[in-house]
Amino acid sequence: MNNTAQLHQLNPNAIALCAAGRWIASRHWVPATGGNFSVRSGEHSALVTASGKDKGELSPQDLLPVSWQDGKLSCTGKPSAETALHAQLYQLDSGIKAVLHTHSVQATVFSRLFHDDSYLFCGYEMQKAIAGNVSHEQPCPLALFDNTQDIPALAAQVKQRWQKQPLNKGLLVRGHGLYVWGNSLDEAKRHLEGWEFLIHCELERIKLTR
């Protein structure tokens, strides 16, 4: 075992992220090795899931160190193809400590129903699961972006929109999946479960009213 693997074995954040991966996989939100997760490890660095790994069977060795400085991204091994978007989110908000990206059926289907830049949820008590939302009466926006294989371009779009108004702890990529983040891994998990619940509710409401 090399020194990096030994450090990961002892890293509580790495261990916690692997446990989160098992919980997320048990909800069927990351099928076919889809999705990617990360935890911040320093001001300019994070641990990111390696490409092609089953997220329900992660071990600390499957988390790869990445760093960023002056617009340049440095990686060890083969991290997720979407690492640049994780790094962008960490740079946009120094308080972000974890980013989770999932591919649930409900979020993917929901993302293809709307063409606006965001979708407003309103009237759900569960909106308060998203940090900063204090009432079911307060509109709770979820940003939407078009899918692209050019992840640096997507990261630039997220940065551009964020600079106008910080995003609401999550974003949805059409036909692709959901990204959430939080000031801790536990908060990111709460945001993930909250957004998934809200999306599921809206899908059911739409089916019943059409």
XYZ file of C-alpha atoms in Angstrom:
210
model
C 0.000 0.000 0.000
C 1.459 3.390 -1.002
C 1.622 6.430 1.268
C -1.432 8.090 -0.320
C -3.570 5.002 0.214
C -2.388 4.740 3.821
C -3.318 8.381 4.459
C -6.748 7.841 2.915
C -7.353 4.806 5.105
C -6.895 7.059 8.138
C -8.738 10.113 6.781
C -12.112 10.446 8.552
C -13.516 12.538 5.686
C -12.632 9.800 3.199
C -14.226 7.157 5.397
C -17.359 9.282 5.839
C -17.648 9.915 2.092
C -17.451 6.179 1.376
C -20.238 5.593 3.910
C -22.292 8.335 2.234
C -21.739 6.577 -1.079
C -23.239 3.377 0.292
C -26.263 5.284 1.619
C -26.787 7.113 -1.689
C -26.414 3.882 -3.682
C -28.993 2.202 -1.435
C -31.479 4.850 -2.594
C -30.768 3.942 -6.247
C -29.538 7.457 -7.005
C -26.191 6.445 -8.619
C -26.811 3.499 -10.996
C -24.189 1.965 -13.315
C -21.186 3.654 -11.601
C -22.794 7.042 -12.337
C -22.371 10.112 -10.169
C -19.361 11.496 -8.351
C -18.612 12.810 -4.860
C -15.965 14.957 -3.233
C -14.919 16.402 0.109
C -12.711 19.433 0.620
C -9.298 18.586 2.056
C -7.762 22.070 2.080
C -8.248 25.623 0.855
C -7.275 24.620 -2.685
C -7.739 20.844 -2.643
C -10.264 18.036 -2.349
C -10.667 14.278 -2.530
C -12.774 13.204 -5.534
C -14.137 9.795 -6.487
C -12.158 7.991 -9.167
C -13.783 7.495 -12.547
C -15.828 4.350 -13.149
C -16.159 3.229 -9.530
C -19.362 1.732 -8.115
C -20.427 4.391 -5.615
C -21.935 1.768 -3.312
C -18.598 -0.020 -2.989
C -16.176 2.852 -2.475
C -13.067 2.475 -0.362
C -10.762 5.320 0.700
C -8.293 4.310 -2.023
C -10.989 5.198 -4.599
C -10.801 8.879 -3.596
C -8.172 10.812 -5.517
C -6.489 14.090 -4.513
C -7.099 17.090 -6.752
C -5.954 20.679 -6.316
C -6.499 23.998 -8.029
C -4.510 27.201 -8.155
C -4.663 30.181 -10.536
C -7.252 28.492 -12.731
C -5.236 25.284 -13.134
C -6.519 21.896 -11.986
C -4.047 19.211 -10.906
C -5.116 15.601 -10.456
C -3.580 12.333 -9.381
C -4.860 9.210 -11.126
C -8.099 9.338 -13.137
C -10.724 11.275 -11.163
C -14.305 11.756 -12.312
C -14.727 13.540 -15.623
C -16.761 16.191 -13.770
C -13.989 17.101 -11.321
C -13.707 20.604 -12.831
C -17.255 21.416 -11.735
C -16.542 20.245 -8.177
C -13.431 22.427 -8.106
C -15.416 25.397 -9.435
C -18.015 25.073 -6.674
C -15.315 24.950 -3.991
C -13.759 28.100 -5.425
C -17.090 29.938 -5.584
C -17.786 29.397 -1.867
C -15.028 28.705 0.647
C -17.687 27.368 3.049
C -18.492 24.389 0.831
C -17.025 21.223 2.330
C -18.673 18.492 0.218
C -20.239 18.109 -3.239
C -22.490 15.198 -4.245
C -23.602 14.444 -7.812
C -26.316 11.838 -8.451
C -28.315 10.358 -11.339
C -31.707 9.437 -9.910
C -34.501 8.548 -12.323
C -36.834 11.177 -10.884
C -34.343 14.059 -11.041
C -33.246 13.112 -14.558
C -36.830 12.943 -15.859
C -37.814 16.156 -14.046
C -34.860 18.003 -15.584
C -36.205 17.410 -19.092
C -39.653 18.862 -18.460
C -38.634 22.512 -18.161
C -36.620 24.933 -20.301
C -36.233 27.880 -17.933
C -33.001 28.666 -16.064
C -34.555 27.578 -12.758
C -37.615 25.942 -11.245
C -39.388 27.443 -8.236
C -40.686 25.089 -5.554
C -43.273 26.577 -3.217
C -45.687 25.281 -0.602
C -43.636 22.322 0.637
C -42.534 22.082 4.259
C -39.497 20.125 3.051
C -38.122 23.299 1.473
C -36.707 24.031 4.925
C -34.311 21.094 4.447
C -32.361 23.397 2.131
C -30.172 25.748 4.189
C -31.381 29.348 4.113
C -34.988 28.439 3.328
C -37.123 29.154 6.377
C -40.723 28.753 5.237
C -42.880 26.694 2.916
C -44.186 30.036 1.605
C -40.738 31.209 0.509
C -40.037 30.284 -3.152
C -37.178 27.789 -3.293
C -35.360 27.905 -6.676
C -33.378 25.062 -8.208
C -31.073 26.146 -11.052
C -31.150 24.220 -14.333
C -28.379 23.956 -16.942
C -28.204 22.244 -20.322
C -26.150 19.081 -20.496
C -22.738 19.131 -22.162
C -19.676 16.921 -22.347
C -17.551 20.084 -22.026
C -17.345 20.212 -18.223
C -15.045 23.279 -18.060
C -17.657 25.139 -20.147
C -20.410 24.027 -17.761
C -18.280 25.112 -14.806
C -17.869 28.526 -16.442
C -21.648 28.818 -16.889
C -22.187 27.951 -13.229
C -19.622 30.583 -12.215
C -21.257 33.230 -14.416
C -24.708 32.617 -12.971
C -23.387 32.339 -9.397
C -21.746 35.751 -9.678
C -25.187 37.231 -10.367
C -26.855 35.269 -7.545
C -25.394 32.361 -5.515
C -27.172 29.105 -6.303
C -29.517 27.532 -3.766
C -27.381 24.583 -2.555
C -28.056 22.606 -5.717
C -28.288 22.566 -9.495
C -29.844 20.233 -12.036
C -28.290 19.342 -15.400
C -30.906 18.411 -17.998
C -30.964 14.738 -18.883
C -28.019 14.189 -16.570
C -28.502 14.641 -12.846
C -28.405 16.633 -9.642
C -25.493 18.390 -7.903
C -25.766 19.456 -4.272
C -23.301 20.834 -1.756
C -23.093 21.812 1.885
C -20.947 23.274 4.635
C -20.424 19.694 5.828
C -20.915 16.256 4.342
C -23.976 15.757 6.541
C -25.492 19.004 5.278
C -24.810 17.999 1.667
C -26.589 14.674 2.308
C -29.552 16.561 3.782
C -29.698 18.825 0.760
C -29.573 15.802 -1.530
C -32.442 14.071 0.243
C -34.419 17.314 0.451
C -34.086 18.128 -3.242
C -34.903 14.549 -4.233
C -38.054 14.679 -2.105
C -39.144 18.009 -3.594
C -38.522 16.796 -7.146
C -40.453 13.589 -6.492
C -43.386 15.562 -5.074
C -43.513 17.872 -8.078
C -43.419 14.950 -10.510
C -46.361 13.361 -8.710
C -48.255 16.671 -8.654
C -47.687 17.178 -12.360
C -48.947 13.675 -13.161
C -52.111 14.187 -11.117
C -52.941 17.599 -12.594
C -52.449 16.784 -16.274
